[in-house]
Tab-separated table of C-alpha atoms and ligand atoms in Angstrom:
chain	number	residue	atom	x	y	z
C	1	MET	CA	-0.057	-0.171	0.080
C	2	ASP	CA	1.818	3.525	-0.752
C	3	HIS	CA	1.256	6.200	1.220
C	4	GLY	CA	-1.753	8.057	-0.327
C	5	GLU	CA	-3.637	4.775	0.258
C	6	GLU	CA	-3.107	4.411	3.182
C	7	ALA	CA	-4.195	7.701	4.388
C	8	LEU	CA	-7.752	7.198	2.131
C	9	ALA	CA	-7.684	3.877	3.849
C	10	GLU	CA	-7.322	5.297	7.326
C	11	ARG	CA	-10.224	7.802	6.487
C	12	GLY	CA	-12.121	4.610	5.550
C	13	ARG	CA	-14.485	5.897	3.169
C	14	PHE	CA	-14.881	2.935	0.903
C	15	GLU	CA	-16.935	0.516	2.460
C	16	LYS	CA	-17.365	-2.100	-0.143
C	17	ALA	CA	-16.067	-5.714	0.674
C	18	SER	CA	-12.425	-5.798	-0.967
C	19	VAL	CA	-10.841	-8.823	-2.742
C	20	ARG	CA	-8.091	-8.269	-0.173
C	21	ASP	CA	-10.260	-9.642	2.251
C	22	ALA	CA	-12.059	-12.145	0.192
C	23	ASP	CA	-11.279	-16.025	0.873
C	24	VAL	CA	-10.641	-17.393	-2.546
C	25	GLU	CA	-8.060	-20.141	-2.103
C	26	GLY	CA	-9.196	-23.091	-4.126
C	27	ARG	CA	-12.384	-21.354	-5.572
C	28	ARG	CA	-13.262	-19.971	-8.693
C	29	VAL	CA	-14.094	-16.383	-9.550
C	30	LEU	CA	-15.621	-14.548	-11.831
C	31	LEU	CA	-14.081	-11.206	-12.672
C	32	ARG	CA	-15.672	-8.225	-14.249
C	33	ALA	CA	-12.823	-6.079	-15.743
C	34	ASP	CA	-12.751	-3.320	-18.171
C	35	LEU	CA	-11.062	-4.795	-21.084
C	36	ASN	CA	-12.917	-1.991	-23.376
C	37	VAL	CA	-9.438	-1.448	-25.660
C	38	PRO	CA	-8.742	-0.114	-28.796
C	39	LEU	CA	-8.188	-2.403	-31.601
C	40	GLU	CA	-6.295	-1.734	-34.738
C	41	ASP	CA	-5.816	-4.380	-37.729
C	42	GLY	CA	-7.018	-6.888	-35.803
C	43	GLY	CA	-4.713	-6.203	-32.618
C	44	VAL	CA	-4.902	-4.353	-29.074
C	45	ALA	CA	-3.796	-0.676	-30.306
C	46	ASP	CA	-3.557	0.537	-26.734
C	47	ASP	CA	-3.472	-1.924	-23.857
C	48	THR	CA	-3.617	0.609	-21.172
C	49	ARG	CA	-6.796	-0.746	-19.697
C	50	ILE	CA	-5.465	-4.015	-19.918
C	51	ARG	CA	-2.629	-3.422	-17.456
C	52	ALA	CA	-4.898	-1.459	-14.890
C	53	ALA	CA	-6.708	-5.000	-14.920
C	54	LEU	CA	-3.294	-6.958	-13.955
C	55	PRO	CA	-3.313	-6.382	-10.424
C	56	THR	CA	-6.802	-8.018	-9.152
C	57	ILE	CA	-6.108	-10.666	-11.953
C	58	GLU	CA	-2.264	-11.279	-10.264
C	59	LEU	CA	-3.502	-11.042	-6.954
C	60	LEU	CA	-6.387	-13.781	-7.253
C	61	ARG	CA	-3.956	-15.878	-8.947
C	62	GLU	CA	-1.248	-15.577	-6.449
C	63	ARG	CA	-3.800	-16.408	-3.789
C	64	GLY	CA	-4.796	-20.117	-5.371
C	65	ALA	CA	-8.124	-18.681	-7.299
C	66	SER	CA	-8.702	-19.662	-10.684
C	67	VAL	CA	-10.101	-16.816	-12.717
C	68	VAL	CA	-13.158	-16.471	-15.109
C	69	LEU	CA	-12.265	-13.192	-16.624
C	70	CYS	CA	-14.753	-11.547	-18.476
C	71	SER	CA	-15.299	-7.667	-20.263
C	72	HIS	CA	-17.160	-6.127	-22.953
C	73	LEU	CA	-15.867	-4.927	-26.243
C	74	GLY	CA	-17.298	-2.276	-28.048
C	75	ARG	CA	-20.573	-2.179	-29.278
C	76	PRO	CA	-21.068	-5.285	-31.148
C	77	GLU	CA	-23.925	-6.103	-33.213
C	78	ASP	CA	-25.072	-9.778	-32.904
C	79	ARG	CA	-21.462	-11.686	-32.642
C	80	ASP	CA	-19.483	-9.350	-34.940
C	81	PRO	CA	-16.438	-11.414	-35.017
C	82	ALA	CA	-14.388	-8.205	-35.188
C	83	LEU	CA	-15.154	-7.753	-31.836
C	84	SER	CA	-14.004	-10.844	-30.565
C	85	MET	CA	-11.520	-10.793	-27.412
C	86	ALA	CA	-9.265	-13.079	-28.899
C	87	PRO	CA	-6.592	-10.278	-29.370
C	88	VAL	CA	-7.629	-9.516	-25.258
C	89	ALA	CA	-6.459	-12.837	-24.638
C	90	GLU	CA	-3.252	-12.864	-26.806
C	91	ARG	CA	-2.447	-9.405	-25.347
C	92	LEU	CA	-3.071	-10.767	-21.844
C	93	SER	CA	-1.377	-13.451	-21.892
C	94	GLU	CA	1.970	-11.919	-23.085
C	95	LEU	CA	1.460	-9.719	-20.014
C	96	LEU	CA	0.703	-12.386	-17.768
C	97	GLY	CA	3.478	-14.474	-18.968
C	98	THR	CA	0.933	-17.431	-18.513
C	99	GLY	CA	-1.643	-19.039	-21.335
C	100	VAL	CA	-5.160	-17.327	-21.254
C	101	GLU	CA	-7.675	-19.695	-22.741
C	102	LEU	CA	-10.593	-17.933	-24.209
C	103	ALA	CA	-13.787	-19.279	-24.082
C	104	PRO	CA	-16.031	-20.232	-27.154
C	105	ALA	CA	-18.792	-17.825	-25.636
C	106	VAL	CA	-20.273	-16.098	-23.061
C	107	VAL	CA	-22.235	-18.000	-21.039
C	108	GLY	CA	-23.697	-21.721	-21.766
C	109	PRO	CA	-22.555	-25.538	-21.756
C	110	GLU	CA	-19.121	-25.577	-23.383
C	111	VAL	CA	-18.265	-22.260	-20.943
C	112	GLN	CA	-19.513	-24.467	-18.189
C	113	ALA	CA	-16.994	-27.588	-18.943
C	114	ALA	CA	-13.946	-24.797	-19.935
C	115	ALA	CA	-14.847	-23.123	-16.503
C	116	ALA	CA	-15.233	-26.469	-14.530
C	117	ALA	CA	-11.346	-27.613	-16.031
C	118	LEU	CA	-9.980	-24.284	-14.627
C	119	GLU	CA	-7.042	-24.877	-11.804
C	120	ALA	CA	-5.560	-22.704	-9.212
C	121	GLY	CA	-4.146	-19.909	-11.124
C	122	ASP	CA	-5.374	-20.565	-14.528
C	123	VAL	CA	-7.777	-17.717	-16.535
C	124	LEU	CA	-10.299	-18.473	-18.434
C	125	LEU	CA	-11.598	-15.335	-20.831
C	126	LEU	CA	-14.876	-15.256	-21.611
C	127	GLU	CA	-16.241	-13.819	-25.327
C	128	ASN	CA	-17.381	-10.078	-25.559
C	129	THR	CA	-20.093	-9.646	-22.629
C	130	ARG	CA	-22.370	-7.664	-25.393
C	131	TYR	CA	-22.439	-11.041	-27.761
C	132	GLU	CA	-25.317	-11.740	-25.152
C	133	PRO	CA	-28.190	-9.083	-26.018
C	134	GLY	CA	-29.214	-9.637	-22.295
C	135	GLU	CA	-26.147	-8.037	-20.857
C	136	THR	CA	-27.180	-4.263	-21.324
C	137	ARG	CA	-30.751	-4.829	-20.058
C	138	ASP	CA	-29.240	-6.801	-17.440
C	139	ASP	CA	-31.313	-9.733	-18.173
C	140	SER	CA	-31.590	-11.918	-15.201
C	141	GLU	CA	-30.960	-15.219	-17.221
C	142	LEU	CA	-27.550	-14.189	-18.212
C	143	ALA	CA	-26.842	-13.046	-15.124
C	144	ARG	CA	-27.239	-16.443	-13.781
C	145	GLY	CA	-25.768	-18.067	-16.389
C	146	LEU	CA	-22.569	-15.582	-15.345
C	147	ALA	CA	-22.761	-16.370	-11.734
C	148	ASP	CA	-22.873	-20.562	-12.474
C	149	LEU	CA	-19.488	-20.431	-13.528
C	150	ALA	CA	-18.340	-19.716	-10.165
C	151	GLU	CA	-18.421	-19.156	-6.539
C	152	LEU	CA	-17.530	-15.398	-6.051
C	153	TYR	CA	-17.550	-12.271	-8.038
C	154	VAL	CA	-15.108	-9.222	-8.084
C	155	ASN	CA	-16.386	-6.216	-9.961
C	156	ASP	CA	-12.850	-4.307	-10.992
C	157	ALA	CA	-14.276	-2.924	-14.101
C	158	PHE	CA	-14.600	0.892	-12.819
C	159	GLY	CA	-14.795	2.067	-16.206
C	160	ALA	CA	-18.474	0.541	-16.808
C	161	ALA	CA	-19.397	0.800	-12.848
C	162	HIS	CA	-22.125	3.667	-14.299
C	163	ARG	CA	-23.964	0.490	-16.275
C	164	ALA	CA	-26.598	-1.565	-14.552
C	165	HIS	CA	-25.977	-4.516	-16.924
C	166	ALA	CA	-25.803	-8.272	-16.219
C	167	SER	CA	-22.428	-8.350	-15.839
C	168	THR	CA	-21.508	-5.345	-13.993
C	169	ALA	CA	-24.800	-5.527	-11.510
C	170	GLY	CA	-26.823	-8.421	-11.784
C	171	VAL	CA	-24.144	-11.379	-11.309
C	172	ALA	CA	-23.756	-9.540	-7.736
C	173	ARG	CA	-27.564	-10.679	-7.076
C	174	HIS	CA	-26.279	-14.247	-7.408
C	175	LEU	CA	-22.870	-14.489	-6.087
C	176	PRO	CA	-20.915	-13.078	-2.908
C	177	ALA	CA	-19.631	-9.688	-4.588
C	178	TYR	CA	-16.156	-7.980	-4.033
C	179	ALA	CA	-14.470	-4.857	-5.251
C	180	GLY	CA	-11.499	-5.279	-7.212
C	181	LEU	CA	-8.565	-3.066	-6.386
C	182	LEU	CA	-8.708	-0.579	-9.504
C	183	LEU	CA	-12.363	-0.226	-9.027
C	184	GLU	CA	-11.452	1.004	-5.327
C	185	ARG	CA	-8.879	2.768	-5.567
C	186	GLU	CA	-10.772	4.455	-8.414
C	187	VAL	CA	-13.601	5.110	-6.034
C	188	ARG	CA	-11.298	6.230	-3.192
C	189	GLU	CA	-9.569	8.388	-5.241
C	190	LEU	CA	-12.111	10.154	-6.732
C	191	THR	CA	-14.360	10.660	-3.537
C	192	ALA	CA	-11.270	12.159	-1.736
C	193	VAL	CA	-11.595	15.566	-4.447
C	194	LEU	CA	-14.918	15.660	-2.957
C	195	ASP	CA	-14.682	15.006	0.889
C	196	ASP	CA	-12.779	17.410	2.762
C	197	PRO	CA	-9.994	18.228	-0.048
C	198	ALA	CA	-7.220	20.791	0.633
C	199	ARG	CA	-8.053	24.291	-0.401
C	200	PRO	CA	-8.260	25.814	-2.766
C	201	LEU	CA	-9.988	22.980	-4.781
C	202	VAL	CA	-9.385	24.015	-8.237
C	203	VAL	CA	-11.762	22.478	-10.955
C	204	VAL	CA	-10.468	22.632	-14.821
C	205	LEU	CA	-13.032	21.424	-17.270
C	206	GLY	CA	-12.958	21.474	-21.060
C	207	GLY	CA	-14.048	19.507	-24.064
C	208	ALA	CA	-16.839	19.409	-26.435
C	209	LYS	CA	-19.946	20.167	-24.471
C	210	VAL	CA	-21.778	21.563	-21.685
C	211	SER	CA	-24.515	19.078	-21.510
C	212	ASP	CA	-21.836	16.272	-20.467
C	213	LYS	CA	-20.457	18.335	-17.805
C	214	VAL	CA	-22.962	20.489	-16.544
C	215	ALA	CA	-23.873	18.280	-13.516
C	216	VAL	CA	-20.388	18.535	-12.680
C	217	ILE	CA	-20.071	22.407	-12.801
C	218	GLU	CA	-23.264	22.219	-10.299
C	219	ARG	CA	-21.669	20.063	-7.915
C	220	PHE	CA	-18.525	21.567	-8.026
C	221	LEU	CA	-20.330	25.006	-7.542
C	222	GLU	CA	-21.025	23.788	-4.261
C	223	LEU	CA	-17.968	22.077	-3.307
C	224	ALA	CA	-15.285	23.739	-5.231
C	225	ASP	CA	-13.414	27.124	-4.591
C	226	GLU	CA	-12.729	27.996	-8.644
C	227	ILE	CA	-14.166	26.200	-11.587
C	228	LEU	CA	-11.839	27.272	-15.081
C	229	ILE	CA	-13.822	26.865	-18.077
C	230	GLY	CA	-11.933	26.100	-21.496
C	231	GLY	CA	-12.720	23.938	-24.580
C	232	ALA	CA	-15.379	24.058	-27.041
C	233	MET	CA	-17.953	24.325	-24.008
C	234	CYS	CA	-16.909	27.977	-23.050
C	235	PHE	CA	-18.548	28.872	-26.437
C	236	SER	CA	-21.724	28.106	-25.010
C	237	PHE	CA	-21.117	30.356	-21.849
C	238	LEU	CA	-20.164	33.092	-23.784
C	239	ARG	CA	-23.008	32.863	-26.024
C	240	ALA	CA	-25.211	32.862	-22.832
C	241	GLN	CA	-23.414	36.376	-21.969
C	242	GLY	CA	-24.364	37.207	-25.628
C	243	ILE	CA	-20.878	37.349	-26.865
C	244	ALA	CA	-20.421	36.367	-30.590
C	245	THR	CA	-18.858	33.344	-31.282
C	246	GLY	CA	-18.531	33.325	-35.150
C	247	LYS	CA	-17.807	29.519	-36.747
C	248	SER	CA	-16.969	27.953	-33.160
C	249	LEU	CA	-18.242	24.853	-32.476
C	250	VAL	CA	-21.373	25.584	-29.927
C	251	GLU	CA	-23.702	23.282	-28.609
C	252	GLU	CA	-26.871	25.191	-29.235
C	253	GLU	CA	-28.775	23.150	-26.312
C	254	GLY	CA	-25.862	23.644	-23.854
C	255	ILE	CA	-26.383	27.777	-23.937
C	256	ASP	CA	-29.326	27.394	-21.760
C	257	LEU	CA	-27.490	25.342	-19.590
C	258	ALA	CA	-24.709	27.662	-19.362
C	259	ARG	CA	-26.852	30.234	-18.713
C	260	GLN	CA	-28.235	28.600	-15.467
C	261	ALA	CA	-24.477	27.576	-14.388
C	262	LEU	CA	-24.014	31.044	-14.552
C	263	GLU	CA	-26.993	31.926	-12.584
C	264	ALA	CA	-25.980	29.486	-9.861
C	265	ALA	CA	-22.384	30.626	-9.993
C	266	GLY	CA	-23.781	34.154	-9.042
C	267	SER	CA	-24.965	33.249	-5.428
C	268	SER	CA	-22.176	30.304	-5.136
C	269	ARG	CA	-18.544	31.218	-3.096
C	270	CYS	CA	-17.179	29.346	-5.964
C	271	GLU	CA	-15.531	31.487	-8.683
C	272	LEU	CA	-16.710	30.463	-12.360
C	273	ARG	CA	-13.569	31.539	-14.744
C	274	LEU	CA	-14.283	31.819	-18.409
C	275	PRO	CA	-11.332	32.349	-20.937
C	276	THR	CA	-10.399	36.151	-21.459
C	277	ASP	CA	-8.499	35.646	-24.834
C	278	LEU	CA	-8.517	32.681	-27.593
C	279	VAL	CA	-6.399	31.163	-30.309
C	280	LEU	CA	-8.546	31.363	-33.663
C	281	GLY	CA	-8.484	29.363	-36.895
C	282	GLU	CA	-10.416	29.528	-39.881
C	283	SER	CA	-11.168	25.540	-40.052
C	284	PHE	CA	-11.137	22.810	-37.411
C	285	SER	CA	-7.537	21.808	-39.329
C	286	ALA	CA	-3.729	21.071	-38.465
C	287	GLU	CA	-3.297	23.418	-41.393
C	288	ALA	CA	-5.166	26.301	-40.307
C	289	GLU	CA	-3.284	29.365	-39.491
C	290	PRO	CA	-3.693	30.031	-35.784
C	291	THR	CA	-4.243	33.809	-34.707
C	292	VAL	CA	-4.025	34.782	-31.072
C	293	LEU	CA	-7.531	37.149	-29.856
C	294	ASP	CA	-6.742	39.369	-27.309
C	295	GLY	CA	-10.567	39.140	-26.278
C	296	VAL	CA	-13.471	36.597	-26.484
C	297	GLU	CA	-15.720	38.205	-29.511
C	298	VAL	CA	-14.981	35.806	-32.393
C	299	PRO	CA	-15.086	37.385	-36.018
C	300	ASP	CA	-17.743	35.938	-38.469
C	301	GLU	CA	-15.306	33.827	-40.384
C	302	LEU	CA	-13.151	32.436	-37.757
C	303	MET	CA	-13.639	29.516	-34.746
C	304	GLY	CA	-12.007	29.581	-31.297
C	305	LEU	CA	-9.716	26.408	-31.085
C	306	ASP	CA	-7.783	26.809	-27.985
C	307	ILE	CA	-7.636	29.028	-25.274
C	308	GLY	CA	-5.448	32.053	-25.244
C	309	PRO	CA	-1.732	32.332	-24.094
C	310	ALA	CA	-3.020	35.117	-21.051
C	311	THR	CA	-5.838	32.510	-20.237
C	312	ALA	CA	-3.599	29.571	-20.201
C	313	ALA	CA	-0.776	31.351	-17.696
C	314	SER	CA	-3.710	32.536	-15.596
C	315	TYR	CA	-5.123	28.802	-15.366
C	316	ALA	CA	-1.440	27.145	-15.154
C	317	ALA	CA	-0.941	29.557	-11.956
C	318	ARG	CA	-4.408	28.941	-10.011
C	319	ILE	CA	-3.727	25.490	-10.583
C	320	GLU	CA	-0.218	25.720	-9.146
C	321	ALA	CA	-1.521	27.436	-6.021
C	322	ALA	CA	-4.201	24.659	-5.790
C	323	GLY	CA	-4.641	22.258	-2.555
C	324	VAL	CA	-6.478	19.943	-5.326
C	325	VAL	CA	-7.001	19.894	-8.876
C	326	PHE	CA	-9.334	17.830	-10.656
C	327	TRP	CA	-9.158	18.202	-14.677
C	328	ASN	CA	-11.431	16.949	-17.211
C	329	GLY	CA	-11.682	17.722	-20.721
C	330	PRO	CA	-8.915	19.409	-23.015
C	331	MET	CA	-8.980	23.364	-23.133
C	332	GLY	CA	-8.765	23.148	-27.238
C	333	ALA	CA	-8.501	20.959	-30.098
C	334	PHE	CA	-5.213	19.766	-28.920
C	335	GLU	CA	-5.006	17.012	-31.576
C	336	LEU	CA	-4.327	19.495	-33.991
C	337	GLU	CA	-0.768	20.752	-33.185
C	338	PRO	CA	-1.492	24.667	-33.309
C	339	PHE	CA	-3.955	24.336	-31.235
C	340	ALA	CA	-2.371	22.219	-28.505
C	341	GLY	CA	-0.783	25.222	-26.507
C	342	GLY	CA	-3.934	25.413	-24.212
C	343	THR	CA	-4.196	22.127	-23.402
C	344	ARG	CA	-0.108	21.503	-22.960
C	345	ALA	CA	-0.051	24.477	-20.611
C	346	VAL	CA	-2.669	23.105	-18.225
C	347	ALA	CA	-1.206	19.329	-18.400
C	348	GLU	CA	2.273	21.057	-17.751
C	349	ALA	CA	0.945	22.868	-14.710
C	350	VAL	CA	-0.915	19.897	-13.610
C	351	ALA	CA	2.052	17.635	-13.410
C	352	ALA	CA	4.059	20.379	-11.983
C	353	SER	CA	1.758	20.842	-9.160
C	354	SER	CA	2.240	20.101	-5.566
C	355	ALA	CA	-1.466	19.841	-5.495
C	356	THR	CA	-3.039	16.544	-5.244
C	357	THR	CA	-4.537	16.195	-9.254
C	358	VAL	CA	-6.969	14.035	-9.960
C	359	VAL	CA	-7.742	13.757	-13.996
C	360	GLY	CA	-10.811	12.360	-15.654
C	361	GLY	CA	-11.883	11.839	-19.113
C	362	GLY	CA	-10.597	9.789	-22.250
C	363	ASP	CA	-9.642	12.719	-24.165
C	364	SER	CA	-7.998	14.471	-21.230
C	365	ALA	CA	-6.263	11.048	-20.760
C	366	ALA	CA	-4.885	10.915	-24.524
C	367	ALA	CA	-3.588	14.497	-23.930
C	368	LEU	CA	-1.873	13.721	-21.092
C	369	ALA	CA	-0.027	10.595	-22.486
C	370	ALA	CA	0.486	12.794	-25.842
C	371	PHE	CA	2.788	15.279	-23.710
C	372	GLY	CA	4.742	12.220	-21.860
C	373	LEU	CA	2.664	13.220	-18.763
C	374	ALA	CA	0.661	10.658	-18.129
C	375	ASP	CA	2.579	9.329	-14.944
C	376	ARG	CA	2.917	13.030	-13.427
C	377	VAL	CA	-0.475	13.205	-11.858
C	378	SER	CA	-1.850	11.673	-8.436
C	379	TRP	CA	-4.820	10.233	-10.238
C	380	LEU	CA	-5.521	9.252	-13.830
C	381	SER	CA	-9.151	7.640	-13.527
C	382	THR	CA	-9.557	4.857	-16.349
C	383	GLY	CA	-13.351	5.853	-16.217
C	384	GLY	CA	-14.676	8.728	-18.426
C	385	GLY	CA	-18.341	8.504	-17.870
C	386	ALA	CA	-18.365	6.472	-14.661
C	387	SER	CA	-15.829	9.157	-12.738
C	388	LEU	CA	-18.199	12.093	-13.691
C	389	GLU	CA	-21.561	10.168	-12.265
C	390	LEU	CA	-19.442	9.973	-9.607
C	391	ILE	CA	-18.175	13.301	-9.225
C	392	GLU	CA	-22.094	14.357	-10.152
C	393	GLY	CA	-22.957	12.450	-6.517
C	394	LYS	CA	-24.932	9.752	-8.655
C	395	GLU	CA	-24.835	5.974	-7.141
C	396	LEU	CA	-23.152	3.674	-9.638
C	397	PRO	CA	-24.786	0.200	-10.040
C	398	GLY	CA	-21.416	-1.427	-10.475
C	399	VAL	CA	-20.368	-0.185	-7.107
C	400	GLU	CA	-23.808	-0.391	-5.292
C	401	ALA	CA	-24.049	-4.077	-6.171
C	402	LEU	CA	-21.070	-4.791	-4.102
C	403	LEU	CA	-21.382	-6.548	-0.548
C	404	ASN	CA	-20.806	-3.944	2.241
C	405	GLY	CA	-17.478	-4.609	4.067
C	406	GLU	CA	-19.339	-5.783	7.358
C	407	GLU	CA	-21.675	-8.013	5.614
C	408	ALA	CA	-18.793	-9.817	3.939
C	409	ALA	CA	-16.929	-9.879	7.611
C	410	SER	CA	-19.614	-11.462	9.718
S	1	LIG	P1	-12.912	13.872	-22.449
S	1	LIG	O1	-12.925	12.825	-23.327
S	1	LIG	O2	-11.546	13.975	-21.666
S	1	LIG	O3	-14.248	14.005	-21.278
S	1	LIG	P2	-14.461	15.358	-24.249
S	1	LIG	O4	-14.566	14.375	-25.098
S	1	LIG	O5	-15.636	16.192	-23.616
S	1	LIG	O6	-13.118	15.184	-23.356
S	1	LIG	O7	-13.712	16.641	-25.660
S	1	LIG	C1	-12.763	16.473	-26.077
S	1	LIG	C2	-13.093	17.024	-27.694
S	1	LIG	O8	-13.251	18.364	-27.637
S	1	LIG	C3	-11.447	16.546	-28.205
S	1	LIG	O9	-12.170	16.001	-29.451
S	1	LIG	C4	-11.220	18.180	-28.890
S	1	LIG	O10	-10.744	18.262	-30.102
S	1	LIG	C5	-12.698	19.126	-28.409
S	1	LIG	N1	-12.550	20.236	-28.412
S	1	LIG	C6	-12.010	21.328	-27.488
S	1	LIG	N2	-11.967	22.667	-27.479
S	1	LIG	C7	-12.519	22.443	-28.824
S	1	LIG	C8	-12.623	23.788	-29.733
S	1	LIG	N3	-12.421	24.947	-29.163
S	1	LIG	N4	-13.188	23.356	-30.794
S	1	LIG	C9	-13.466	22.339	-31.329
S	1	LIG	N5	-13.171	21.130	-30.457
S	1	LIG	C10	-12.552	21.207	-29.283
S	2	LIG	MG1	-14.074	12.377	-24.781
């Protein structure tokens, strides 16, 4: 247990039963992980999620359990062979240094037989759980079929914990259910942002749409000291203030939401900050000529593609002075080199800050990785949607379904 983890454990906020306390020796464990990796040319393009699942798999194997592992992969129609778990099985066996058998299906007699043949330390990977139409509607027969494969259930799929699916929630109605190491850590690190954080709590929000993040803004207006807005999302806020946004990407439905957030900010002690300058271009293209606008009134023929240098410097200073930073969503079109500066400045400030820094969101994680800073933050969440829902204060079905620690102990 590292230092941060110890402090968190002492504060005892994660009340669910942990795999660390489960008696798994000689038993078969159904482990739900988030192995929903990007694929390319029939192989795994980025194995971050597989690596993140290794500690729990290794813990179970070391303790003499056999592991029936499952995950969804993409959104297959029917049983699209392009979304088979085969490349995941291959990459996982390389990482574990042992063969991982791929089951021919998710449930059924053949899978039962393969599970029954497992010995201590063996790993059987089920096919894509979304090959079963019952998965996403939390079908009870499918949940029962999955439960029949094992004696215990461990959920480590934080990235899918906001979904009430058969493999994330339903199966926990039929087996004693424990939290995996990753899921447990994710909940702890994200909850720590909300629960008595070191001050000031500075929240940086960007990305494409206000509607994705308005509930997060509302929550942080109650909890944070400052919210710094960037990304295309800022244009809904500027429009709500009657400011012209030219050809910038504006989510029209977001304008009303932004107006409401601005009103709520007016009566909150939290400061909601918007960019004071921008980088403009004529189109969403890496060939577009970047020009700095000292102000935020965008001319008709141009679009805002990044926060400007003055805004970036001001946001960086606030990040450096923070006690806790939560960051979700890039500050601009960071995929286009001329418009990556604002996101890079924020990423560098987050990496350099002595604050506790927690980052969520797929594109924010991709940006950190692209700048080589992914290992310079306190916690990089593997769950985009799930991390936002947890911050919003929603219950995550995949977490709620687990045993409570006390129940498990008795
Ligand atoms: P995350 O995955 O981190 O939650 P989002 O998915 O909400 O982030 O948003 C990321 C996307 O927003 C990126 O593809 C980025 O190009 C886009 N984006 C950010 N700022 C702008 C902008 N000013 N104009 C157009 N697109 C933008
Ligand atoms: Mg995204």
